[in-house]
Amino acid sequence: MRLTRRAVLKLVPSGLAAAVLAACRQQAALLPTPSATPYAESPEPVARAFLSAWQARDFDAMYALLDEESQARVDRETFEQTYDRIFDEATIYTFDTTLVAAGRLDATTAAADFDAVYRTRLVGDLVVRPRLPMTLMGETWRIQWTPATIIPQLGENNVLRLFKRTSTRGVIYDRQRNILATQGAIVIVGVVPGRIQDETVMLNVLSGLLGKGPADIAALYANQPPDWFIPVGRIAFETFQEQYDMLVSIPGLDFREQAARAYPQGSTAAHVLGYVGPISREELAALGERGYEEDDIVGKAGLEKAAEEWLAGKKGGRLAVLTPEGEEVAMLADVPAQQSLSLHTSLDVALQQAVEAVLAEQRGSIVVLDVKTGRVLALASSPTFDPNAMSNLLDLQQRLAFVNRADQPLLNRATQGAYPPGSIFKIVSMATALQEGLFAVTSPFNCPGYWDRLGIRMNCWKASGHGAIDLFNGLVESCDVVFYEVGLAAYNRDINLLQAYARRFGLGAPTGIELDESSGLVPDNEWKVSTQGVGWTPGDTVNMAIGQGFLLTTPLQIARVLAAIANGGTLYRPQLIVSAEDPAGQRPPMTFEPHVDGTLDLAPEHLQAIRDALFRVTQPPRGTASYVFRDFPVPVAGKTGTAEAPGVAPHAWFAAYAPATTPEIAVVAMAENAGEGSAVAAPIVRNVLAHYFGVEV
């Protein structure tokens, strides 16, 4: 019967053992080197020496303890390769042996039984009791070795075979079940040296297929065991299908399928989804017990990384002993694969695409949160990348190009970018002033365009000054002089007061989103002494009160601040994963409800005063963003921010929620080195809100 294209893709050994057993050598370095054991009544010293040498991977010492017949039958190189091959096939990564008993059987023969516990990556622990048969050679016991001394059922000629069971990587969906990430395939091309008939023909075909020189390909399988599958390259599954008839007709070639990740929406939500790539040595060491092997792929960033355990599932396998003719004589282990889970996220792919289009070529980020749950509706970072390209195992240069780009497209600026928030932080400063009784909403100030109460002239953004102004309008008009006074009053009350409120608003710590993120920085005296060598000063708090100085925040943190103000003071943990489901229905779905991390703990009248001021920011005649939203049909509350960046144009911020009266979403836009927040970031937010509410731009 003719095999189908997929049926021809076979499971074969993975080639892990050499790396795994090398680790054993380090562990056993403290063990004494075995030496030939002199004649003794008991064969036990020889058995112990052999097992100790094995634990140390000292194959020279082990081989020296074999009898002449065993050495004549198996040369030193094949002896070691047999151990490697068995360990490789069974995915054994470490083992322990315990001598149970050793004694004479008669005048010239003896035996030693030992327990072996083999820890495998795919089928759990194998516990066997092999025997070391021994014969007396002169005055010394020697071991009559066969593969049965490793696994009893192997005997002299049987072979070990692992029939792997895998789980297809889970699908990632948006909130409407649009597919964001799914599974494709590539094909690993391999050579089985013992099956080659016309090497020249085979190498010429491989050279054209893989773009490698024949000599380079031949070097990959040179001196390898004749019946091993030796990988020599990868090709697209479509290429394999197109050339199937020709490829499968060439003796010596063999093929196996490998999962490959596909992202149907292209670069959409790239920083949320992340990408996958070949497993590293460090990842293999950490994940190996879950069945990972050297040629596996794992999540490297985004949800692919965060939800690796759910998306990958866990491999299983059936480990059996076969005769040379392929008949099964023993089944050593049978472990089912654990089905992967599919993720259902809070993302709205249409909104996400609109947000990315608005951000366009601007370096920066946008975050959209549901203010009532903290769920992320959209999260964009620019410049971006195509996760299909980053996950493409066939094109290393393409992946390296993204990694090495100076504009850092792989950086998630929404969660990993840490920036001074500028005047958006005045929300926190106003909350501190009101809640601590430092000032009232109507407390009067005078802004001549500068402030010099610390002996240093500090300018307001409005050079001509705001004149007579109160705290409420200080936030509406973003008057720096008002908040210099707030900062000084906070410092005089408590050197750590403003920092305490910043942390209450969730700043200076990870938000807990399922992505890599920066903590940002809420600096204080302890931090400054340890990093700057000097203590905290009144000027530091004054500067921090307007969102400058050492203070650093992420756009996601700022979005959470606006969402908390909008919803009445609840600080939700930003959430992307809504549920994880078994597509086979064998396990009940896991659902994840919104998680409350804390509250702003502000008096209702103080919170309302801040909300009223944020609404006035978008309203004429005084609001700093009034000209952007003056004709917008949905009431918007927000705050502009222009954060100084040394030597370059300032970062532009705008943070908002809408509708102002019955809030649904919070939106934050941050444009790096782009200028004024009102001129650059506020129009970006307007466009996002227009798409969300169906308003014509």
XYZ file of C-alpha atoms in Angstrom, residues 11-680:
670
model
C 9.374 9.340 14.456
C 13.068 8.805 15.004
C 15.663 9.295 17.743
C 16.213 12.876 18.744
C 19.950 12.921 19.539
C 19.710 14.245 23.074
C 21.853 11.750 24.920
C 25.290 13.170 24.222
C 24.415 16.534 25.770
C 22.516 14.999 28.679
C 25.184 12.480 29.576
C 27.857 15.173 29.384
C 26.120 16.790 32.346
C 26.423 13.502 34.234
C 30.196 13.639 33.771
C 30.389 16.846 35.803
C 28.292 15.405 38.588
C 30.472 12.326 38.827
C 33.802 14.153 38.662
C 34.382 13.569 42.379
C 34.097 9.800 42.064
C 37.372 7.777 42.104
C 38.597 6.433 38.782
C 38.011 2.674 38.707
C 40.956 0.412 38.099
C 41.362 -3.261 37.377
C 40.286 -5.296 40.380
C 42.621 -8.051 41.595
C 41.378 -11.559 42.223
C 39.033 -11.806 45.167
C 36.599 -14.374 46.448
C 33.729 -11.917 45.875
C 32.973 -10.372 42.483
C 31.388 -7.392 44.239
C 34.379 -4.989 43.872
C 34.356 -5.450 40.099
C 30.596 -4.822 39.942
C 30.917 -1.699 42.056
C 33.836 -0.446 39.971
C 31.854 -0.943 36.754
C 28.768 0.862 38.075
C 30.863 3.729 39.448
C 32.652 4.141 36.143
C 29.307 4.133 34.334
C 27.953 6.830 36.622
C 31.069 8.869 35.794
C 30.766 8.155 32.065
C 34.250 6.696 32.158
C 33.805 4.273 29.279
C 37.506 3.471 29.141
C 37.365 2.118 32.691
C 34.125 0.257 31.965
C 35.511 -1.313 28.797
C 38.637 -2.430 30.632
C 36.452 -4.512 32.955
C 34.912 -6.546 30.106
C 36.054 -10.103 29.403
C 37.998 -10.960 26.271
C 34.995 -12.420 24.482
C 32.946 -9.239 24.996
C 35.811 -7.038 23.822
C 36.258 -9.197 20.739
C 32.570 -8.888 19.937
C 32.233 -5.131 20.624
C 34.974 -2.584 20.031
C 35.505 0.348 22.381
C 33.742 2.930 20.171
C 30.674 0.761 19.554
C 30.525 -0.016 23.277
C 30.078 3.677 24.130
C 27.775 4.317 21.184
C 25.453 1.566 22.392
C 24.956 3.339 25.704
C 24.442 6.676 23.955
C 21.970 5.213 21.521
C 19.868 3.505 24.179
C 19.828 6.618 26.332
C 19.005 8.735 23.329
C 16.146 6.523 22.186
C 14.632 6.297 25.661
C 15.203 10.053 26.298
C 17.135 9.218 29.479
C 18.745 12.345 30.906
C 20.092 10.983 34.200
C 20.182 7.712 36.109
C 21.091 6.066 39.410
C 22.266 2.541 40.136
C 22.241 0.543 43.358
C 24.043 -2.769 43.732
C 21.636 -5.330 45.171
C 23.673 -8.517 45.380
C 26.861 -10.028 43.954
C 28.212 -13.550 44.304
C 29.711 -16.640 42.695
C 27.561 -18.999 40.714
C 30.313 -21.622 40.515
C 34.092 -21.756 40.480
C 34.484 -19.580 37.363
C 31.248 -17.613 36.988
C 29.482 -14.994 39.073
C 26.749 -12.418 38.790
C 25.801 -9.051 40.258
C 22.247 -7.746 40.261
C 21.609 -4.013 40.510
C 18.656 -1.680 40.427
C 18.733 1.060 37.802
C 16.435 4.057 37.794
C 16.448 5.831 34.433
C 14.856 9.266 34.421
C 13.430 9.992 30.991
C 12.015 13.083 29.374
C 9.018 11.405 27.785
C 7.952 8.297 29.711
C 8.794 9.071 33.329
C 11.085 6.914 35.469
C 12.084 3.464 34.241
C 13.013 1.058 37.030
C 14.787 -2.109 35.923
C 17.010 -4.765 37.531
C 19.737 -5.781 35.094
C 22.384 -8.396 35.824
C 26.133 -8.211 35.307
C 27.283 -11.746 34.406
C 30.958 -12.284 35.214
C 33.646 -14.811 34.431
C 36.975 -15.472 36.054
C 39.939 -14.549 33.859
C 43.098 -15.675 35.601
C 42.858 -14.063 38.991
C 40.405 -11.321 38.060
C 36.655 -11.206 37.550
C 35.542 -9.751 34.218
C 32.096 -8.804 32.942
C 30.370 -10.696 30.153
C 28.776 -7.671 28.565
C 25.705 -7.397 26.327
C 23.093 -4.608 26.006
C 21.059 -6.635 28.533
C 23.340 -5.179 31.212
C 21.588 -1.865 30.526
C 18.001 -3.070 30.018
C 17.442 -6.801 30.592
C 14.901 -7.255 27.808
C 17.379 -6.126 25.155
C 19.414 -9.320 25.235
C 22.150 -9.327 22.598
C 20.275 -8.439 19.425
C 16.985 -6.747 20.317
C 16.523 -3.018 19.838
C 14.821 -0.291 21.824
C 12.227 1.855 20.093
C 10.296 4.865 21.338
C 7.024 5.602 19.582
C 6.457 9.228 20.477
C 3.133 10.816 21.174
C 2.973 14.548 20.664
C 0.459 17.287 21.223
C -0.205 19.930 18.595
C 0.556 23.410 19.938
C -2.576 25.191 21.054
C -4.359 27.875 19.071
C -4.559 31.478 20.290
C -7.853 33.288 19.625
C -9.124 36.813 20.089
C -12.400 37.552 21.905
C -14.472 36.727 18.766
C -12.589 33.463 18.148
C -10.544 34.885 15.302
C -7.351 32.839 15.047
C -4.235 34.757 16.030
C -1.768 31.858 16.210
C -2.074 28.291 14.983
C -0.006 25.312 13.941
C 1.668 24.572 10.633
C 4.511 22.221 9.766
C 7.966 21.967 8.253
C 9.890 18.841 7.313
C 13.230 17.711 8.707
C 15.310 16.039 6.017
C 17.576 13.276 7.266
C 20.008 10.663 6.040
C 20.140 7.045 7.273
C 23.730 6.120 6.274
C 23.161 2.362 6.092
C 20.403 2.745 3.495
C 22.369 4.835 0.984
C 22.733 3.201 -2.426
C 23.941 5.986 -4.741
C 25.545 8.628 -2.560
C 26.379 10.973 -5.438
C 22.778 11.129 -6.628
C 21.498 11.576 -3.084
C 23.960 14.383 -2.303
C 23.206 16.221 -5.532
C 19.483 16.162 -4.762
C 20.089 17.339 -1.186
C 22.430 20.095 -2.346
C 19.777 21.553 -4.630
C 17.070 21.119 -2.008
C 18.936 22.600 0.950
C 21.320 25.033 -0.728
C 24.363 23.366 0.854
C 27.448 21.870 -0.759
C 27.516 18.055 -1.131
C 30.691 17.817 0.957
C 29.132 19.850 3.766
C 26.097 17.565 3.800
C 28.211 14.406 3.731
C 30.210 15.656 6.716
C 27.022 15.783 8.788
C 26.449 12.026 8.662
C 30.052 10.835 8.329
C 31.059 8.198 10.915
C 27.522 7.992 12.291
C 25.810 4.665 13.092
C 24.395 3.122 9.906
C 20.763 2.939 11.030
C 20.508 6.337 12.716
C 18.450 9.191 11.318
C 20.904 12.075 10.914
C 19.175 15.459 10.319
C 20.834 17.449 7.526
C 18.343 20.281 6.970
C 14.775 21.566 6.998
C 12.371 22.390 4.180
C 8.881 23.838 3.947
C 6.102 21.278 4.068
C 4.825 22.617 0.762
C 8.221 21.904 -0.818
C 8.100 18.359 0.491
C 4.641 17.887 -0.965
C 5.694 19.237 -4.358
C 8.739 16.945 -4.599
C 7.317 14.018 -2.664
C 7.530 11.320 -5.331
C 11.145 12.077 -6.154
C 12.337 12.494 -2.567
C 10.849 9.305 -1.136
C 12.303 7.274 -3.995
C 15.927 8.022 -3.058
C 17.437 5.329 -0.785
C 19.096 6.828 2.257
C 16.725 9.760 2.668
C 14.156 9.867 5.416
C 11.832 12.574 6.675
C 10.027 13.653 9.782
C 7.489 16.360 10.377
C 8.156 19.162 12.829
C 5.566 21.582 14.091
C 5.893 25.153 12.873
C 3.977 28.154 14.163
C 1.779 30.261 11.893
C 0.208 33.672 12.555
C -2.702 34.228 10.112
C -3.054 37.915 11.023
C 0.557 38.682 10.103
C 2.130 41.338 12.306
C -1.147 42.103 14.122
C -0.647 41.936 17.903
C 2.927 40.728 17.388
C 4.117 41.961 20.786
C 1.191 40.311 22.546
C 1.485 36.973 20.769
C 5.279 36.866 20.705
C 6.986 34.154 18.700
C 8.581 30.727 19.005
C 12.084 29.484 18.296
C 14.494 26.570 18.798
C 14.924 25.565 22.406
C 18.163 26.774 24.007
C 20.386 24.716 26.285
C 19.210 26.717 29.270
C 15.560 26.175 28.355
C 16.167 22.478 27.740
C 17.713 22.146 31.205
C 14.689 23.877 32.744
C 11.976 22.230 30.633
C 13.493 18.849 29.811
C 11.487 16.943 32.388
C 8.347 17.985 30.514
C 9.517 16.020 27.497
C 11.343 18.718 25.544
C 14.113 17.640 23.205
C 16.958 19.353 21.385
C 15.023 19.971 18.171
C 11.848 21.312 19.800
C 10.512 24.842 19.567
C 9.365 26.881 22.550
C 7.769 30.248 23.156
C 10.370 32.993 23.239
C 8.255 36.078 23.905
C 4.697 37.255 24.504
C 1.897 34.814 25.229
C 3.836 32.097 23.411
C 6.372 32.285 26.222
C 4.050 33.080 29.126
C 1.636 30.237 28.350
C 4.203 27.721 27.082
C 3.056 24.967 29.435
C -0.565 25.252 28.286
C 0.154 25.821 24.597
C 2.702 23.015 24.281
C 1.007 20.329 26.341
C 3.320 17.454 27.187
C 4.695 14.702 25.039
C 4.275 11.045 25.825
C 5.402 7.840 24.251
C 5.423 4.069 24.127
C 8.820 2.541 24.830
C 9.157 -1.005 23.540
C 11.792 -3.666 22.889
C 11.682 -5.145 19.375
C 13.388 -8.047 17.692
C 15.597 -7.262 14.672
C 12.611 -8.246 12.556
C 10.418 -5.652 14.273
C 8.366 -7.926 16.514
C 7.616 -6.500 19.913
C 8.908 -8.576 22.818
C 8.406 -6.157 25.714
C 6.664 -2.905 26.457
C 8.636 -0.899 29.032
C 6.476 2.212 29.338
C 3.340 3.674 27.824
C 2.568 7.299 28.631
C -0.151 9.271 26.820
C 0.559 12.788 25.605
C -1.055 15.583 27.571
C -3.212 17.612 25.204
C -2.242 21.228 24.734
C -4.730 23.964 25.544
C -5.989 26.746 23.319
C -6.051 30.284 24.652
C -8.966 32.674 24.368
C -7.781 36.231 24.859
C -9.434 39.559 25.544
C -7.992 41.112 22.374
C -10.334 42.539 19.766
C -8.483 41.922 16.497
C -10.384 44.626 14.587
C -9.614 47.202 17.287
C -6.029 45.966 17.461
C -5.573 46.479 13.730
C -7.108 49.944 13.922
C -4.839 50.877 16.825
C -1.777 49.693 14.934
C -2.851 51.655 11.872
C -3.208 54.806 13.983
C 0.220 54.306 15.515
C 1.624 53.621 12.034
C 5.317 54.501 11.738
C 5.451 56.458 14.985
C 7.856 54.943 17.502
C 5.804 54.343 20.609
C 2.824 52.402 21.924
C -0.904 52.370 22.589
C -2.827 50.492 25.291
C -6.615 50.039 25.438
C -8.157 48.596 28.620
C -11.680 47.714 29.672
C -11.971 49.894 32.759
C -14.471 47.561 34.457
C -12.306 44.445 34.259
C -8.730 45.434 33.433
C -8.839 43.240 30.334
C -6.659 44.328 27.436
C -8.654 45.091 24.294
C -5.648 46.223 22.268
C -1.948 46.665 22.890
C 0.379 47.919 20.182
C 4.067 48.734 20.005
C 5.914 50.325 17.101
C 8.126 49.523 15.303
C 6.773 46.012 15.085
C 7.707 42.701 13.477
C 6.119 39.726 11.763
C 5.964 36.746 14.166
C 5.845 34.466 11.129
C 9.327 35.659 10.223
C 10.618 35.418 13.795
C 9.243 31.884 14.109
C 10.562 30.764 10.703
C 13.058 27.979 11.411
C 14.098 27.973 7.767
C 15.557 31.490 7.731
C 17.975 32.291 10.541
C 19.187 35.472 8.829
C 15.693 36.883 8.779
C 15.343 36.337 12.514
C 18.747 37.857 13.219
C 17.818 40.918 11.173
C 14.983 41.717 13.602
C 17.191 41.042 16.625
C 19.967 43.332 15.426
C 17.899 46.294 14.242
C 18.829 49.527 16.001
C 15.187 50.574 16.470
C 14.469 47.439 18.549
C 11.268 46.151 16.931
C 11.147 43.194 19.333
C 10.874 45.490 22.358
C 7.321 45.742 23.653
C 7.263 49.454 24.362
C 3.835 49.228 26.005
C 5.033 46.937 28.795
C 8.839 47.056 28.684
C 9.439 50.670 27.778
C 10.008 52.794 30.905
C 9.653 56.562 30.511
C 9.087 59.654 32.664
C 5.322 60.222 32.514
C 5.494 63.991 32.481
C 2.354 65.870 33.445
C 0.184 62.752 33.540
C 1.742 62.129 36.960
C 0.070 65.319 38.181
C -3.003 63.114 38.677
C -1.127 61.301 41.438
C 0.209 64.584 42.840
C -3.286 66.067 43.009
C -4.595 62.930 44.725
C -1.807 63.222 47.308
C -2.542 66.902 47.931
C -6.272 66.355 48.414
C -6.172 63.108 50.382
C -3.457 64.356 52.762
C -5.087 67.758 53.238
C -2.109 69.616 51.837
C -4.389 71.683 49.619
C -8.074 71.929 48.733
C -9.548 71.900 45.252
C -9.930 75.675 45.420
C -6.579 76.439 47.052
C -5.149 79.504 45.275
C -1.747 79.739 43.563
C -0.018 82.312 41.412
C 1.936 81.296 38.328
C 4.171 83.996 36.817
C 5.682 81.412 34.459
C 8.392 80.245 36.836
C 8.991 79.057 40.409
C 12.095 79.731 42.547
C 11.265 78.838 46.138
C 14.248 76.464 46.360
C 16.636 79.101 45.065
C 16.687 77.654 41.561
C 14.460 79.022 38.810
C 12.151 76.285 37.513
C 9.979 77.229 34.574
C 6.340 76.483 33.876
C 5.587 75.103 30.430
C 3.628 78.294 29.802
C 6.324 80.953 29.775
C 3.861 83.821 30.234
C 2.385 82.113 33.274
C -1.128 81.094 34.241
C -1.607 83.943 36.713
C -4.062 83.297 39.533
C -5.086 79.657 39.461
C -6.398 77.025 41.870
C -5.499 73.345 42.292
C -8.420 72.124 40.167
C -7.485 74.281 37.192
C -3.853 73.530 37.832
C -4.593 70.007 36.620
C -6.889 71.206 33.817
C -4.246 73.594 32.479
C -1.301 71.434 33.606
C 0.338 74.308 35.472
C 3.820 73.271 36.612
C 4.030 75.986 39.284
C 0.963 74.605 41.070
C 2.515 71.159 41.259
C 5.941 72.446 42.278
C 4.106 73.760 45.339
C 2.350 70.416 45.796
C 5.674 68.598 45.621
C 7.293 70.867 48.212
C 4.348 70.520 50.568
C 4.437 66.724 50.201
C 8.185 66.636 50.943
C 7.732 68.838 54.018
C 4.996 66.505 55.298
C 6.934 63.285 54.666
C 9.982 62.655 52.482
C 8.307 59.472 51.177
C 4.724 60.746 50.911
C 4.534 61.240 47.153
C 6.283 57.919 46.567
C 3.741 56.157 48.767
C 0.880 57.497 46.653
C 2.660 56.620 43.424
C 2.913 53.026 44.616
C -0.735 53.095 45.698
C -1.536 53.879 42.054
C 0.414 50.786 40.976
C 3.571 52.521 39.815
C 7.069 51.184 40.445
C 6.008 47.528 40.282
C 4.979 45.005 37.624
C 1.293 45.112 36.770
C 1.066 41.313 36.602
C 0.101 41.130 32.925
C 0.976 37.848 31.192
C 3.870 39.461 29.307
C 7.419 40.505 30.060
C 7.332 43.966 31.582
C 9.399 46.615 33.266
C 8.689 47.604 36.857
C 9.374 51.221 36.110
C 10.869 53.203 38.980
C 9.453 55.152 41.892
C 12.687 56.610 43.294
C 13.182 57.367 46.965
C 15.967 58.207 49.398
C 17.163 54.615 49.728
C 17.316 54.173 45.958
C 19.120 57.482 45.424
C 21.730 56.821 48.089
C 22.445 53.354 46.684
C 22.652 54.508 43.060
C 23.703 58.164 43.194
C 25.629 58.256 46.443
C 23.606 61.202 47.781
C 20.319 61.517 49.615
C 16.862 62.650 48.527
C 16.246 66.396 48.425
C 13.191 68.663 48.308
C 14.007 69.378 44.662
C 13.705 65.688 43.853
C 10.126 65.582 45.116
C 9.287 68.884 43.436
C 10.573 67.497 40.140
C 8.760 64.194 40.620
C 5.471 66.050 41.280
C 5.393 67.071 37.601
C 6.399 63.578 36.419
C 10.077 64.288 35.790
C 13.362 63.455 37.495
C 14.144 59.829 38.141
C 10.518 58.658 37.914
C 9.854 56.020 35.232
C 6.564 54.409 34.206
C 5.311 52.127 31.459
C 2.364 52.977 29.197
C 0.522 49.969 30.615
C 0.952 51.270 34.163
C -0.449 54.641 33.131
C -3.400 52.954 31.408
C -4.153 51.121 34.644
C -4.072 54.432 36.560
C -6.653 55.963 34.197
C -8.810 52.832 34.329
C -8.819 52.930 38.138
C -9.882 56.578 38.186
C -12.582 55.805 35.629
C -14.079 52.831 37.474
C -14.214 54.450 40.898
C -10.844 53.464 42.327
C -10.357 49.739 41.666
C -6.893 48.762 40.481
C -7.390 45.729 38.248
C -4.566 43.525 37.095
C -4.247 43.899 33.299
C -5.423 40.633 31.755
C -5.024 39.031 28.332
C -5.939 35.364 28.873
C -9.646 34.894 29.508
C -9.740 31.102 29.310
C -7.665 28.054 28.403
C -9.570 25.181 26.817
C -8.849 21.618 25.771
C -9.992 21.412 22.125
C -10.622 17.685 22.583
C -12.956 18.397 25.490
C -11.237 15.925 27.791
C -10.646 18.505 30.508
C -12.933 21.269 31.723
C -11.900 24.755 30.585
C -10.003 27.047 32.906
C -11.521 30.498 33.108
C -9.839 33.543 34.596
C -11.950 36.211 36.192
C -10.745 39.807 36.553
C -8.287 40.157 39.422
C -8.334 43.123 41.808
C -4.857 44.118 43.000
C -6.003 46.937 45.263
C -7.827 50.243 45.420
C -6.715 53.853 45.162
C -8.327 54.406 48.580
C -9.283 58.013 47.873
C -12.216 59.828 49.417
C -15.129 59.897 46.942
C -15.105 63.692 46.751
C -11.391 63.739 45.977
C -11.708 61.103 43.271
C -14.640 63.004 41.772
C -12.657 66.245 41.756
C -9.907 64.520 39.764
C -12.462 63.058 37.352
C -14.070 66.470 36.851
C -10.686 68.071 36.187
C -9.740 65.342 33.660
C -12.979 65.972 31.806
C -12.211 69.697 31.688
C -8.831 68.898 30.090
C -10.714 68.099 26.866
C -13.097 71.070 27.128
C -12.667 74.722 26.125
C -11.612 77.250 27.088
C -8.781 76.063 29.339
C -8.241 72.367 28.696
C -4.829 71.510 27.243
C -6.458 69.030 24.822
C -9.647 70.997 24.171
C -8.832 71.811 20.556
C -8.398 68.083 19.794
C -11.721 66.973 21.340
C -13.874 70.130 21.010
C -16.103 68.560 18.359
C -15.866 64.919 19.458
C -19.378 63.565 20.104
C -18.333 61.253 22.964
C -17.279 63.015 26.205
C -13.649 62.248 26.981
C -11.639 62.675 30.189
C -7.868 62.737 29.871
C -4.515 64.247 30.607
C -1.712 65.453 28.390
C 1.924 64.755 29.154
C 5.131 66.054 27.668
C 8.095 64.345 29.243
C 11.574 65.734 28.819
C 14.140 63.393 27.267
C 17.778 64.577 27.495
C 19.199 65.905 24.240
C 16.207 65.023 22.065
C 12.570 65.973 21.574
C 10.277 65.163 24.507
C 8.058 62.090 24.747
C 4.415 62.815 23.942
C 1.724 61.284 26.184
C -2.027 61.343 26.308
C -4.023 59.208 28.728
C -7.799 59.126 28.649
C -11.018 57.280 29.353
C -14.422 57.508 27.726
C -17.254 58.161 27.918
C -16.312 60.556 30.700
C -19.650 60.088 32.477
C -20.034 56.313 32.071
C -16.531 55.061 31.330
C -15.954 51.927 29.219
C -12.354 52.052 28.067
C -9.073 53.679 29.007
C -6.625 54.562 26.234
C -3.001 55.626 26.547
C -0.769 56.715 23.685
C 2.944 57.350 24.115
C 5.047 58.600 21.206
C 8.800 58.571 21.782
C 10.651 61.846 21.152
C 7.690 63.185 19.183
C 6.979 66.542 20.828
C 4.005 67.894 22.749
C 1.472 65.470 24.162
C -1.453 67.647 23.125
C -0.188 67.968 19.562
C 0.937 64.384 18.928
